[in-house]
Amino acid sequence: MELRLVNKTAANEGHAKPLLAALAGQAARRPPVWLMRQAGRYLPEYREVRAAAGSFLDLCYTPELAAEVTLQPIRRFGFDAAILFSDILVVPDALGCDVRYVEGEGPQMTPIRDAPGVERLASGGVTEHLQPVYETVRRLAAALPADVALIGFAGAPWTVCAYMVEGHGSREFQEARRFARAAPDVFGRLIDTVTQATVAHLSAQITAGAEAVQIFDSWAGVLPESEFLRWCQAPVRRIVAELRQIHPRVPVIAFPRGCGALYPDYVRDVGCAGLGLDTAVPLRWIRAHVPDTVCLQGNVDPVLLLQGGPALAAEVERTVEALSGRPHIVNLGHGVLPPTDPAHVQMLIDAVRGP
Ligand code: 1CP
């Protein structure tokens, strides 16, 4: 009896929220769940706010609207976490790049491909420029239900720099890879500038009320090993270490999408509390090679979520089973696809939570 009371007290000490308990290393019979891109175009209520907001950046920088679209999927589905509505490219925007979102084409900016372009970046006033984002975080921290955790985020330096060099999205990021190889010192200075800005940006989100942060390295998988270690792993290790100095109790989730066999060494070296797994990585293999102190997050196929049906519930069940007994957060292997039926998201949650 007494032991149960002690356990209950321990569980309530900062970990009353299932998502934070998982990130602190506790396994649960039914894991917590949230989805990357859980706010967005698949929700009609998002499309309505988005149309009224004007530009996408206006939406990101208007705290009232950004908080509203963050809360929409929480109201509709009751996820265990809300992820701040923002974008990874607000950091280059704050550094003085002319980031714009072109309807139907995605984000664009003038490419940076030489030393003067790197030196021109305004590394000083990043957190001043991003004050509306922190105001959004403060509003969310005040508005969320007591059992829902608030996740802040940023892009990893490699992924953000890849967009900055390319000037837009890409499948291969050829220009970024070429530049990093042709002028590694200049590219290294770009990575350093973005790394420092990212520490400041994540730290400000935490100060404003974010309880965990995720670092999205969506394009980690295009680099060969040596460059992955230099441009993905080392900067994220530095971000995690610097954040730990300032906010020792706030967990970091790293998502080095597509790094395959490099996942186990990455997580040991980076020292993150949570590891985001992409759809392709086998869970049995991860289970055998990643220490069980790390909270695993993932990795249901977003295309299966798009399709729905009994195969979706079966796959969720398999995912939960494969990681049972370990700290686990159910998520997708990448973001929700815009044509997804919201009813399929409800099916996924029902499958996680059971009868
Ligand atoms: O038209 C619209 O409404 C804009 C679509 C959109 C949305 C909803 C963009 C443009 N960004 C976002 C929000 C967003 N982006 C969130 C919000 C919170 C949530 O998850 O609910 C997050 C976490 C991101 C992160 C992000 N932006 C990533 C990393 C995750 C991933 O998907 O790999 C990346 C790569 C971006 C860049 C970006 N921003 C927007 C688009 C369409 C893209 C991808 C562009 C491309 O590569 O072509």
CSV table of C-alpha atoms and ligand atoms in Angstrom, one decimal:
chain,number,residue,atom,x,y,z
A,1,MET,CA,0.0,0.0,0.0
A,2,GLU,CA,2.7,2.4,1.1
A,3,LEU,CA,4.8,1.5,-2.0
A,4,ARG,CA,1.9,2.3,-4.3
A,5,LEU,CA,1.6,5.7,-2.6
A,6,VAL,CA,5.3,6.3,-3.1
A,7,ASN,CA,5.1,5.3,-6.7
A,8,LYS,CA,2.1,7.6,-7.2
A,9,THR,CA,4.0,10.5,-5.7
A,10,ALA,CA,7.0,9.8,-7.8
A,11,ALA,CA,4.8,9.6,-10.9
A,12,ASN,CA,3.3,12.9,-10.1
A,13,GLU,CA,6.6,14.7,-9.5
A,14,GLY,CA,6.8,16.4,-12.8
A,15,HIS,CA,5.6,13.4,-14.8
A,16,ALA,CA,1.8,13.6,-14.4
A,17,LYS,CA,1.8,13.9,-18.2
A,18,PRO,CA,2.1,10.5,-19.9
A,19,LEU,CA,4.4,12.0,-22.7
A,20,LEU,CA,6.9,13.4,-20.1
A,21,ALA,CA,6.8,10.1,-18.2
A,22,ALA,CA,7.8,8.2,-21.3
A,23,LEU,CA,10.6,10.6,-22.1
A,24,ALA,CA,11.8,10.2,-18.5
A,25,GLY,CA,12.2,6.5,-19.2
A,26,GLN,CA,8.9,5.0,-17.9
A,27,ALA,CA,7.2,2.3,-19.9
A,28,ALA,CA,3.4,2.3,-20.0
A,29,ARG,CA,0.9,-0.4,-21.0
A,30,ARG,CA,-0.7,2.0,-23.4
A,31,PRO,CA,1.9,4.4,-24.8
A,32,PRO,CA,1.2,8.2,-25.3
A,33,VAL,CA,0.6,9.4,-28.8
A,34,TRP,CA,1.0,12.5,-31.0
A,35,LEU,CA,1.6,12.9,-34.7
A,36,MET,CA,4.2,15.0,-36.6
A,37,ARG,CA,2.2,17.6,-38.6
A,38,GLN,CA,-0.9,16.9,-36.5
A,39,ALA,CA,-1.9,20.5,-37.2
A,40,GLY,CA,-2.3,21.3,-40.9
A,41,ARG,CA,-4.0,21.0,-44.1
A,42,TYR,CA,-5.8,17.7,-43.5
A,43,LEU,CA,-8.0,19.5,-40.9
A,44,PRO,CA,-10.8,21.7,-42.4
A,45,GLU,CA,-10.7,23.9,-39.3
A,46,TYR,CA,-7.0,24.6,-40.1
A,47,ARG,CA,-7.7,25.4,-43.7
A,48,GLU,CA,-10.2,28.0,-42.5
A,49,VAL,CA,-7.8,29.8,-40.2
A,50,ARG,CA,-5.0,29.5,-42.8
A,51,ALA,CA,-7.2,31.2,-45.4
A,52,ALA,CA,-8.1,34.0,-43.0
A,53,ALA,CA,-4.5,34.5,-41.9
A,54,GLY,CA,-3.1,35.7,-45.2
A,55,SER,CA,0.5,34.3,-45.6
A,56,PHE,CA,1.8,31.2,-43.9
A,57,LEU,CA,4.4,33.3,-42.0
A,58,ASP,CA,1.6,35.6,-40.9
A,59,LEU,CA,-0.1,32.6,-39.4
A,60,CYS,CA,3.2,31.5,-37.6
A,61,TYR,CA,3.8,35.1,-36.3
A,62,THR,CA,0.2,35.8,-35.0
A,63,PRO,CA,0.1,34.2,-31.5
A,64,GLU,CA,-3.7,34.1,-31.3
A,65,LEU,CA,-3.9,32.2,-34.6
A,66,ALA,CA,-0.9,30.0,-34.2
A,67,ALA,CA,-2.1,29.0,-30.7
A,68,GLU,CA,-5.6,28.3,-32.2
A,69,VAL,CA,-4.3,25.9,-34.9
A,70,THR,CA,-2.0,24.2,-32.4
A,71,LEU,CA,-5.0,23.5,-30.2
A,72,GLN,CA,-7.3,22.2,-33.0
A,73,PRO,CA,-6.0,18.7,-33.1
A,74,ILE,CA,-5.9,18.5,-29.3
A,75,ARG,CA,-9.6,19.4,-29.1
A,76,ARG,CA,-10.6,17.1,-31.9
A,77,PHE,CA,-8.5,14.0,-30.9
A,78,GLY,CA,-7.1,14.5,-27.4
A,79,PHE,CA,-3.5,13.8,-28.3
A,80,ASP,CA,-1.0,13.4,-25.4
A,81,ALA,CA,1.1,16.3,-26.7
A,82,ALA,CA,0.6,19.6,-28.6
A,83,ILE,CA,3.4,20.7,-30.9
A,84,LEU,CA,3.8,24.4,-31.3
A,85,PHE,CA,2.5,25.6,-34.7
A,86,SER,CA,5.5,27.2,-36.4
A,87,ASP,CA,8.0,26.0,-39.0
A,88,ILE,CA,11.7,25.1,-39.1
A,89,LEU,CA,12.3,27.9,-41.6
A,90,VAL,CA,11.5,30.7,-39.1
A,91,VAL,CA,15.2,30.4,-38.0
A,92,PRO,CA,16.5,31.4,-41.5
A,93,ASP,CA,13.8,34.1,-41.6
A,94,ALA,CA,15.1,35.5,-38.3
A,95,LEU,CA,18.7,35.3,-39.7
A,96,GLY,CA,17.6,37.7,-42.5
A,97,CYS,CA,16.9,35.3,-45.3
A,98,ASP,CA,13.9,36.3,-47.4
A,99,VAL,CA,11.8,33.2,-46.6
A,100,ARG,CA,8.4,33.0,-48.4
A,101,TYR,CA,5.9,30.3,-48.9
A,102,VAL,CA,4.6,30.0,-52.4
A,103,GLU,CA,1.2,28.5,-52.8
A,104,GLY,CA,1.5,25.0,-54.2
A,105,GLU,CA,5.3,25.1,-54.4
A,106,GLY,CA,6.4,25.2,-50.7
A,107,PRO,CA,9.0,27.4,-49.1
A,108,GLN,CA,11.5,29.5,-51.1
A,109,MET,CA,14.4,31.9,-50.3
A,110,THR,CA,17.4,33.3,-52.1
A,111,PRO,CA,20.0,30.6,-52.0
A,112,ILE,CA,23.2,31.1,-50.0
A,113,ARG,CA,26.2,29.6,-51.9
A,114,ASP,CA,29.3,31.7,-51.0
A,115,ALA,CA,31.2,33.2,-48.0
A,116,PRO,CA,29.7,36.7,-48.3
A,117,GLY,CA,26.2,35.1,-48.2
A,118,VAL,CA,27.1,33.4,-44.9
A,119,GLU,CA,28.8,36.5,-43.4
A,120,ARG,CA,25.7,38.6,-44.2
A,121,LEU,CA,23.5,36.6,-41.9
A,122,ALA,CA,22.1,38.6,-39.0
A,123,SER,CA,23.1,36.2,-36.2
A,124,GLY,CA,22.4,38.7,-33.4
A,125,GLY,CA,18.7,39.3,-33.1
A,126,VAL,CA,17.1,35.9,-33.6
A,127,THR,CA,15.1,35.6,-30.4
A,128,GLU,CA,14.0,39.3,-30.8
A,129,HIS,CA,12.6,38.5,-34.2
A,130,LEU,CA,10.9,35.4,-33.0
A,131,GLN,CA,9.1,36.9,-30.0
A,132,PRO,CA,5.7,36.2,-31.4
A,133,VAL,CA,6.6,32.5,-31.4
A,134,TYR,CA,7.4,32.6,-27.7
A,135,GLU,CA,4.2,34.5,-27.0
A,136,THR,CA,2.4,31.6,-28.8
A,137,VAL,CA,4.2,29.2,-26.4
A,138,ARG,CA,3.1,31.2,-23.4
A,139,ARG,CA,-0.5,31.2,-24.5
A,140,LEU,CA,-0.4,27.4,-25.1
A,141,ALA,CA,1.2,26.7,-21.8
A,142,ALA,CA,-1.7,28.5,-20.1
A,143,ALA,CA,-4.4,26.9,-22.2
A,144,LEU,CA,-3.5,23.2,-22.4
A,145,PRO,CA,-5.2,20.5,-20.3
A,146,ALA,CA,-3.2,19.3,-17.3
A,147,ASP,CA,-2.3,16.0,-18.9
A,148,VAL,CA,-1.2,17.3,-22.3
A,149,ALA,CA,2.5,18.1,-22.8
A,150,LEU,CA,3.7,21.0,-24.9
A,151,ILE,CA,6.5,20.3,-27.4
A,152,GLY,CA,8.6,23.0,-28.9
A,153,PHE,CA,10.8,22.4,-32.0
A,154,ALA,CA,13.4,23.5,-34.5
A,155,GLY,CA,15.0,22.0,-37.6
A,156,ALA,CA,18.4,20.4,-37.1
A,157,PRO,CA,21.2,22.6,-38.6
A,158,TRP,CA,21.9,20.3,-41.6
A,159,THR,CA,18.2,20.2,-42.7
A,160,VAL,CA,17.8,24.0,-42.2
A,161,CYS,CA,21.1,24.8,-44.0
A,162,ALA,CA,20.1,22.4,-46.8
A,163,TYR,CA,17.0,24.6,-47.5
A,164,MET,CA,19.2,27.8,-47.2
A,165,VAL,CA,21.7,26.6,-49.8
A,166,GLU,CA,19.2,25.0,-52.1
A,167,GLY,CA,16.7,28.0,-51.8
A,168,HIS,CA,13.7,25.6,-51.7
A,169,GLY,CA,12.7,22.0,-51.0
A,170,SER,CA,14.3,19.1,-52.8
A,171,ARG,CA,14.4,15.3,-52.8
A,172,GLU,CA,18.2,15.1,-53.1
A,173,PHE,CA,19.6,18.5,-51.9
A,174,GLN,CA,22.3,18.3,-54.6
A,175,GLU,CA,23.4,21.9,-54.3
A,176,ALA,CA,23.7,21.7,-50.5
A,177,ARG,CA,25.7,18.5,-50.7
A,178,ARG,CA,27.9,20.0,-53.4
A,179,PHE,CA,28.5,23.2,-51.4
A,180,ALA,CA,29.3,21.3,-48.2
A,181,ARG,CA,31.9,19.3,-50.1
A,182,ALA,CA,33.4,22.1,-52.2
A,183,ALA,CA,33.7,24.7,-49.4
A,184,PRO,CA,33.5,22.8,-46.1
A,185,ASP,CA,34.9,25.7,-44.1
A,186,VAL,CA,32.3,28.2,-45.4
A,187,PHE,CA,29.5,25.6,-45.0
A,188,GLY,CA,30.8,24.9,-41.5
A,189,ARG,CA,30.4,28.6,-40.6
A,190,LEU,CA,26.8,28.4,-41.9
A,191,ILE,CA,26.2,25.3,-39.8
A,192,ASP,CA,27.7,27.1,-36.7
A,193,THR,CA,25.5,30.2,-37.2
A,194,VAL,CA,22.4,28.1,-37.5
A,195,THR,CA,23.4,25.9,-34.5
A,196,GLN,CA,23.8,28.9,-32.3
A,197,ALA,CA,20.5,30.4,-33.4
A,198,THR,CA,18.8,27.0,-32.8
A,199,VAL,CA,20.1,26.8,-29.2
A,200,ALA,CA,18.8,30.3,-28.6
A,201,HIS,CA,15.5,29.6,-30.3
A,202,LEU,CA,14.9,26.3,-28.4
A,203,SER,CA,16.0,27.8,-25.1
A,204,ALA,CA,13.6,30.7,-25.5
A,205,GLN,CA,10.7,28.2,-26.3
A,206,ILE,CA,11.5,26.3,-23.1
A,207,THR,CA,11.7,29.5,-21.0
A,208,ALA,CA,8.2,30.4,-22.4
A,209,GLY,CA,6.8,27.0,-21.4
A,210,ALA,CA,7.8,24.2,-23.8
A,211,GLU,CA,8.2,21.0,-21.7
A,212,ALA,CA,10.1,19.0,-24.4
A,213,VAL,CA,11.7,19.9,-27.7
A,214,GLN,CA,12.1,18.0,-30.9
A,215,ILE,CA,14.9,18.5,-33.4
A,216,PHE,CA,13.8,17.6,-37.0
A,217,ASP,CA,16.6,16.4,-39.2
A,218,SER,CA,14.3,15.5,-42.0
A,219,TRP,CA,17.1,15.3,-44.6
A,220,ALA,CA,19.7,13.5,-42.5
A,221,GLY,CA,19.3,10.4,-44.8
A,222,VAL,CA,20.8,12.0,-47.9
A,223,LEU,CA,24.4,12.2,-46.5
A,224,PRO,CA,27.1,9.5,-46.5
A,225,GLU,CA,28.4,8.4,-43.1
A,226,SER,CA,31.3,10.8,-42.7
A,227,GLU,CA,29.3,13.8,-43.6
A,228,PHE,CA,26.3,12.7,-41.5
A,229,LEU,CA,28.7,12.6,-38.5
A,230,ARG,CA,30.0,16.1,-39.2
A,231,TRP,CA,26.9,18.0,-40.4
A,232,CYS,CA,24.0,16.1,-38.6
A,233,GLN,CA,25.3,14.3,-35.5
A,234,ALA,CA,28.0,16.8,-34.2
A,235,PRO,CA,25.8,19.9,-34.3
A,236,VAL,CA,22.8,18.2,-32.7
A,237,ARG,CA,25.1,16.8,-30.0
A,238,ARG,CA,26.2,20.4,-29.4
A,239,ILE,CA,22.6,21.7,-29.2
A,240,VAL,CA,21.6,18.9,-26.7
A,241,ALA,CA,24.7,19.6,-24.6
A,242,GLU,CA,24.1,23.4,-24.5
A,243,LEU,CA,20.4,23.0,-23.8
A,244,ARG,CA,21.2,20.6,-20.9
A,245,GLN,CA,23.5,23.3,-19.4
A,246,ILE,CA,20.6,25.8,-19.4
A,247,HIS,CA,17.6,23.5,-18.9
A,248,PRO,CA,18.9,20.3,-17.3
A,249,ARG,CA,15.4,18.7,-16.9
A,250,VAL,CA,13.9,19.3,-20.3
A,251,PRO,CA,14.0,16.3,-22.6
A,252,VAL,CA,15.1,16.5,-26.3
A,253,ILE,CA,13.7,14.3,-29.0
A,254,ALA,CA,16.0,13.9,-32.0
A,255,PHE,CA,14.7,12.8,-35.4
A,256,PRO,CA,17.5,12.0,-37.8
A,257,ARG,CA,15.2,10.7,-40.5
A,258,GLY,CA,16.7,8.1,-42.8
A,259,CYS,CA,20.0,7.5,-41.0
A,260,GLY,CA,19.4,3.7,-40.9
A,261,ALA,CA,22.2,1.7,-39.3
A,262,LEU,CA,23.6,4.9,-37.8
A,263,TYR,CA,20.7,5.4,-35.4
A,264,PRO,CA,22.3,3.5,-32.4
A,265,ASP,CA,25.7,5.3,-32.4
A,266,TYR,CA,23.8,8.6,-33.1
A,267,VAL,CA,21.6,8.3,-30.0
A,268,ARG,CA,24.6,7.3,-27.7
A,269,ASP,CA,26.7,10.2,-29.0
A,270,VAL,CA,24.0,12.9,-29.1
A,271,GLY,CA,22.6,12.0,-25.6
A,272,CYS,CA,18.9,12.8,-26.4
A,273,ALA,CA,16.2,11.4,-24.2
A,274,GLY,CA,13.9,10.5,-27.1
A,275,LEU,CA,14.7,9.1,-30.6
A,276,GLY,CA,12.3,9.7,-33.5
A,277,LEU,CA,12.2,6.6,-35.8
A,278,ASP,CA,11.4,6.9,-39.5
A,279,THR,CA,9.1,4.4,-41.2
A,280,ALA,CA,11.8,2.3,-42.8
A,281,VAL,CA,13.7,1.4,-39.6
A,282,PRO,CA,12.9,-2.1,-38.2
A,283,LEU,CA,11.7,-1.9,-34.6
A,284,ARG,CA,13.1,-5.3,-33.6
A,285,TRP,CA,16.5,-4.2,-34.7
A,286,ILE,CA,16.2,-0.8,-32.9
A,287,ARG,CA,15.1,-2.6,-29.8
A,288,ALA,CA,18.2,-4.8,-29.8
A,289,HIS,CA,20.7,-1.9,-30.5
A,290,VAL,CA,19.4,1.2,-28.7
A,291,PRO,CA,19.7,1.3,-24.9
A,292,ASP,CA,16.3,0.9,-23.2
A,293,THR,CA,16.9,4.2,-21.3
A,294,VAL,CA,16.1,6.0,-24.6
A,295,CYS,CA,12.4,6.7,-25.3
A,296,LEU,CA,11.6,5.5,-28.8
A,297,GLN,CA,9.1,7.5,-30.9
A,298,GLY,CA,7.4,6.3,-34.1
A,299,ASN,CA,7.0,4.9,-36.6
A,300,VAL,CA,3.7,4.1,-38.4
A,301,ASP,CA,3.7,4.7,-42.1
A,302,PRO,CA,2.0,8.0,-43.0
A,303,VAL,CA,0.7,6.4,-46.2
A,304,LEU,CA,-1.0,3.7,-44.2
A,305,LEU,CA,-2.7,6.4,-42.2
A,306,LEU,CA,-3.8,7.9,-45.5
A,307,GLN,CA,-5.3,4.5,-46.5
A,308,GLY,CA,-6.9,3.7,-43.2
A,309,GLY,CA,-8.9,0.4,-42.8
A,310,PRO,CA,-8.1,-2.7,-40.7
A,311,ALA,CA,-4.4,-2.7,-41.9
A,312,LEU,CA,-3.9,0.6,-40.0
A,313,ALA,CA,-5.2,-0.7,-36.7
A,314,ALA,CA,-3.2,-3.9,-37.1
A,315,GLU,CA,0.0,-2.0,-37.8
A,316,VAL,CA,-0.5,0.2,-34.8
A,317,GLU,CA,-1.0,-2.9,-32.7
A,318,ARG,CA,2.2,-4.4,-34.1
A,319,THR,CA,4.2,-1.2,-33.3
A,320,VAL,CA,2.9,-1.1,-29.7
A,321,GLU,CA,3.7,-4.8,-29.3
A,322,ALA,CA,7.2,-4.5,-30.8
A,323,LEU,CA,8.2,-1.9,-28.2
A,324,SER,CA,6.2,-3.2,-25.3
A,325,GLY,CA,8.0,-2.9,-21.9
A,326,ARG,CA,10.1,0.0,-23.2
A,327,PRO,CA,9.4,3.7,-23.0
A,328,HIS,CA,7.6,4.5,-26.3
A,329,ILE,CA,5.6,7.3,-27.9
A,330,VAL,CA,3.4,6.3,-30.8
A,331,ASN,CA,3.9,8.6,-33.8
A,332,LEU,CA,4.3,8.4,-37.5
A,333,GLY,CA,7.6,7.8,-39.3
A,334,HIS,CA,7.1,11.2,-40.9
A,335,GLY,CA,4.4,13.8,-41.0
A,336,VAL,CA,0.6,13.5,-41.6
A,337,LEU,CA,0.0,13.8,-45.4
A,338,PRO,CA,-2.4,16.6,-46.4
A,339,PRO,CA,-5.0,14.4,-48.1
A,340,THR,CA,-5.4,12.2,-45.0
A,341,ASP,CA,-9.0,11.7,-43.7
A,342,PRO,CA,-9.2,13.0,-40.1
A,343,ALA,CA,-11.3,9.9,-39.3
A,344,HIS,CA,-8.2,7.7,-39.9
A,345,VAL,CA,-6.3,9.7,-37.3
A,346,GLN,CA,-9.1,8.9,-34.8
A,347,MET,CA,-8.8,5.2,-35.8
A,348,LEU,CA,-5.1,5.3,-35.0
A,349,ILE,CA,-5.7,6.9,-31.6
A,350,ASP,CA,-8.4,4.3,-30.8
A,351,ALA,CA,-6.0,1.5,-31.8
A,352,VAL,CA,-3.3,2.9,-29.4
A,353,ARG,CA,-5.6,3.4,-26.5
A,354,GLY,CA,-7.6,0.2,-26.9
A,355,PRO,CA,-11.1,-0.5,-25.8
B,1,1CP,O1,0.0,25.7,-46.8
B,1,1CP,C1,0.2,25.5,-45.6
B,1,1CP,O2,-0.7,25.6,-44.7
B,1,1CP,C2,1.6,25.3,-45.2
B,1,1CP,C3,2.0,23.9,-44.9
B,1,1CP,C4,2.9,23.9,-43.7
B,1,1CP,C5,2.6,23.6,-42.4
B,1,1CP,C6,1.2,23.1,-41.9
B,1,1CP,C7,4.3,24.3,-43.7
B,1,1CP,C8,5.1,24.8,-44.8
B,1,1CP,N1,4.8,24.1,-42.4
B,1,1CP,C9,3.8,23.7,-41.6
B,1,1CP,C10,3.8,23.5,-40.1
B,1,1CP,C11,4.9,22.8,-39.5
B,1,1CP,N2,6.2,22.5,-40.1
B,1,1CP,C12,5.0,22.2,-38.2
B,1,1CP,C13,3.8,22.5,-37.3
B,1,1CP,C14,3.4,21.7,-36.2
B,1,1CP,C15,2.8,20.3,-36.5
B,1,1CP,O3,3.6,19.4,-36.7
B,1,1CP,O4,1.6,20.1,-36.4
B,1,1CP,C16,6.2,21.5,-38.1
B,1,1CP,C17,6.7,20.7,-36.9
B,1,1CP,C18,6.9,21.7,-39.3
B,1,1CP,C19,8.3,21.3,-39.5
B,1,1CP,C20,8.9,21.3,-40.9
B,1,1CP,N3,8.8,22.3,-41.8
B,1,1CP,C21,9.8,20.3,-41.4
B,1,1CP,C22,10.2,19.1,-40.6
B,1,1CP,C23,9.3,18.0,-40.6
B,1,1CP,C24,9.1,17.3,-41.9
B,1,1CP,O5,7.9,17.3,-42.3
B,1,1CP,O6,10.0,16.8,-42.4
B,1,1CP,C25,10.2,20.7,-42.7
B,1,1CP,C26,11.1,19.9,-43.6
B,1,1CP,C27,9.5,21.9,-43.0
B,1,1CP,C28,9.7,22.8,-44.2
B,1,1CP,C29,8.4,23.0,-44.8
B,1,1CP,N4,7.5,24.0,-44.3
B,1,1CP,C30,6.3,23.9,-45.1
B,1,1CP,C31,6.4,22.9,-46.0
B,1,1CP,C32,5.4,22.5,-47.0
B,1,1CP,C33,7.7,22.3,-45.9
B,1,1CP,C34,8.3,21.2,-46.7
B,1,1CP,C35,8.8,21.8,-48.0
B,1,1CP,C36,9.6,20.9,-48.9
B,1,1CP,O7,10.6,20.2,-48.4
B,1,1CP,O8,9.3,20.9,-50.0
